[in-house]
Short mmCIF file of C-alpha atoms in Angstrom, two decimals:
data_model
loop_
_atom_site.label_atom_id
_atom_site.label_comp_id
_atom_site.label_asym_id
_atom_site.label_seq_id
_atom_site.Cartn_x
_atom_site.Cartn_y
_atom_site.Cartn_z
CA UNK A 1 114.56 24.80 85.69
CA UNK A 2 113.08 24.68 89.22
CA UNK A 3 109.66 25.75 90.14
CA UNK A 4 110.93 28.73 92.03
CA UNK A 5 112.63 30.31 88.89
CA UNK A 6 109.74 29.65 86.95
CA UNK A 7 107.08 31.06 89.52
CA UNK A 8 109.67 34.10 90.06
CA UNK A 9 109.65 34.96 86.61
CA UNK A 10 105.76 34.55 86.31
CA UNK A 11 105.30 37.06 89.18
CA UNK A 12 107.88 39.39 87.81
CA UNK A 13 106.05 39.73 84.29
CA UNK A 14 102.79 39.79 86.27
CA UNK A 15 103.55 42.55 88.38
CA UNK A 16 105.08 44.45 85.67
CA UNK A 17 101.79 44.03 83.91
CA UNK A 18 99.93 45.25 86.90
CA UNK A 19 102.33 48.02 87.41
CA UNK A 20 102.09 49.87 83.92
CA UNK A 21 98.62 50.92 84.36
CA UNK A 22 99.27 52.16 87.75
CA UNK A 23 101.96 54.21 86.73
CA UNK A 24 100.04 55.53 83.56
CA UNK A 25 97.32 56.76 86.10
CA UNK A 26 99.90 58.11 88.60
CA UNK A 27 101.15 60.00 85.69
CA UNK A 28 97.93 61.57 84.47
CA UNK A 29 96.99 62.56 88.14
CA UNK A 30 100.27 64.02 88.73
CA UNK A 31 99.82 66.04 85.46
CA UNK A 32 96.39 67.26 86.34
CA UNK A 33 97.77 67.98 89.94
CA UNK A 34 100.63 70.15 88.28
CA UNK A 35 98.32 72.03 85.79
CA UNK A 36 95.92 73.09 88.55
CA UNK A 37 98.73 74.02 90.89
CA UNK A 38 100.46 76.06 87.74
CA UNK A 39 97.15 77.59 87.20
CA UNK A 40 96.89 78.65 90.93
CA UNK A 41 100.32 80.48 90.87
CA UNK A 42 99.33 81.99 87.59
CA UNK A 43 96.40 83.45 88.96
CA UNK A 44 98.23 84.83 92.24
CA UNK A 45 100.79 86.42 89.90
CA UNK A 46 97.95 88.01 87.64
CA UNK A 47 96.34 89.19 90.52
CA UNK A 48 99.67 90.79 92.12
CA UNK A 49 100.37 92.55 88.91
CA UNK A 50 97.13 93.87 88.80
CA UNK A 51 97.23 95.01 92.12
CA UNK A 52 100.85 96.49 91.73
CA UNK A 53 99.43 98.63 88.32
CA UNK A 54 96.35 99.73 90.20
CA UNK A 55 98.43 101.24 93.09
CA UNK A 56 101.05 102.61 90.69
CA UNK A 57 98.07 104.14 88.52
CA UNK A 58 96.53 105.58 91.82
CA UNK A 59 100.03 107.37 93.06
CA UNK A 60 100.19 108.75 89.62
CA UNK A 61 96.90 110.12 89.56
CA UNK A 62 97.23 111.45 93.07
CA UNK A 63 100.66 113.13 92.19
CA UNK A 64 98.78 114.95 89.27
CA UNK A 65 96.03 116.16 91.59
CA UNK A 66 98.25 118.08 93.90
CA UNK A 67 98.64 120.87 91.51
CA UNK A 68 96.20 123.48 92.83
CA UNK A 69 94.86 126.04 90.14
CA UNK A 70 92.73 128.98 90.95
CA UNK A 71 92.37 132.23 92.79
CA UNK A 72 94.05 132.75 96.20
CA UNK A 73 94.20 135.57 98.78
CA UNK A 74 97.44 136.94 100.59
CA UNK A 75 96.47 137.94 104.12
CA UNK A 76 98.83 139.92 105.83
CA UNK A 77 98.20 140.65 109.58
CA UNK A 78 99.44 143.71 110.73
CA UNK A 79 98.74 143.52 114.56
CA UNK A 80 98.85 140.25 116.75
CA UNK A 81 96.59 142.02 119.42
CA UNK A 82 93.56 141.61 117.53
CA UNK A 83 93.52 144.68 115.45
CA UNK A 84 92.58 144.80 111.82
CA UNK A 85 94.24 143.06 109.14
CA UNK A 86 95.11 143.95 105.75
CA UNK A 87 93.53 141.87 102.73
CA UNK A 88 94.92 141.71 99.10
CA UNK A 89 93.31 140.37 96.24
CA UNK A 90 95.90 138.90 93.85
CA UNK A 91 94.82 140.07 90.56
CA UNK A 92 94.23 136.95 88.56
CA UNK A 93 91.40 135.96 85.63
CA UNK A 94 88.20 137.53 85.68
CA UNK A 95 88.31 138.93 89.24
CA UNK A 96 91.81 141.17 88.53
CA UNK A 97 91.49 144.14 90.57
CA UNK A 98 89.06 143.03 92.85
CA UNK A 99 89.58 144.06 96.85
CA UNK A 100 88.11 142.07 99.50
CA UNK A 101 86.58 144.04 102.28
CA UNK A 102 88.32 144.66 105.47
CA UNK A 103 87.93 142.03 108.33
CA UNK A 104 86.53 144.62 110.52
CA UNK A 105 83.83 145.29 108.00
CA UNK A 106 82.95 141.98 107.30
CA UNK A 107 82.46 141.18 110.92
CA UNK A 108 80.10 143.95 111.25
CA UNK A 109 77.95 142.46 108.28
CA UNK A 110 77.87 138.96 109.59
CA UNK A 111 76.12 140.06 112.89
#
């Protein structure tokens, strides 16, 4: 054997011996970087799902609140030239049969 082949084997063996801890350290660091990135992705996905849930819930509740319940008054204008208008009370609930005052009568009271 020559000195070159012996030295070549010793350098290869020594390099492999030093390379193993470096590879292990790189694998550990890579694993932790992967875990951190995976955690960030999962957190972003959870925030997105929560936001979509909140928007859907709000839209569902908004749709339910569009139903109006209560009394209403039908106003029929008889003349467009400023004449009096007829008012009819719609009989519902406790105020069944109640009649609202004429437009002119209310205007006199408010002056």
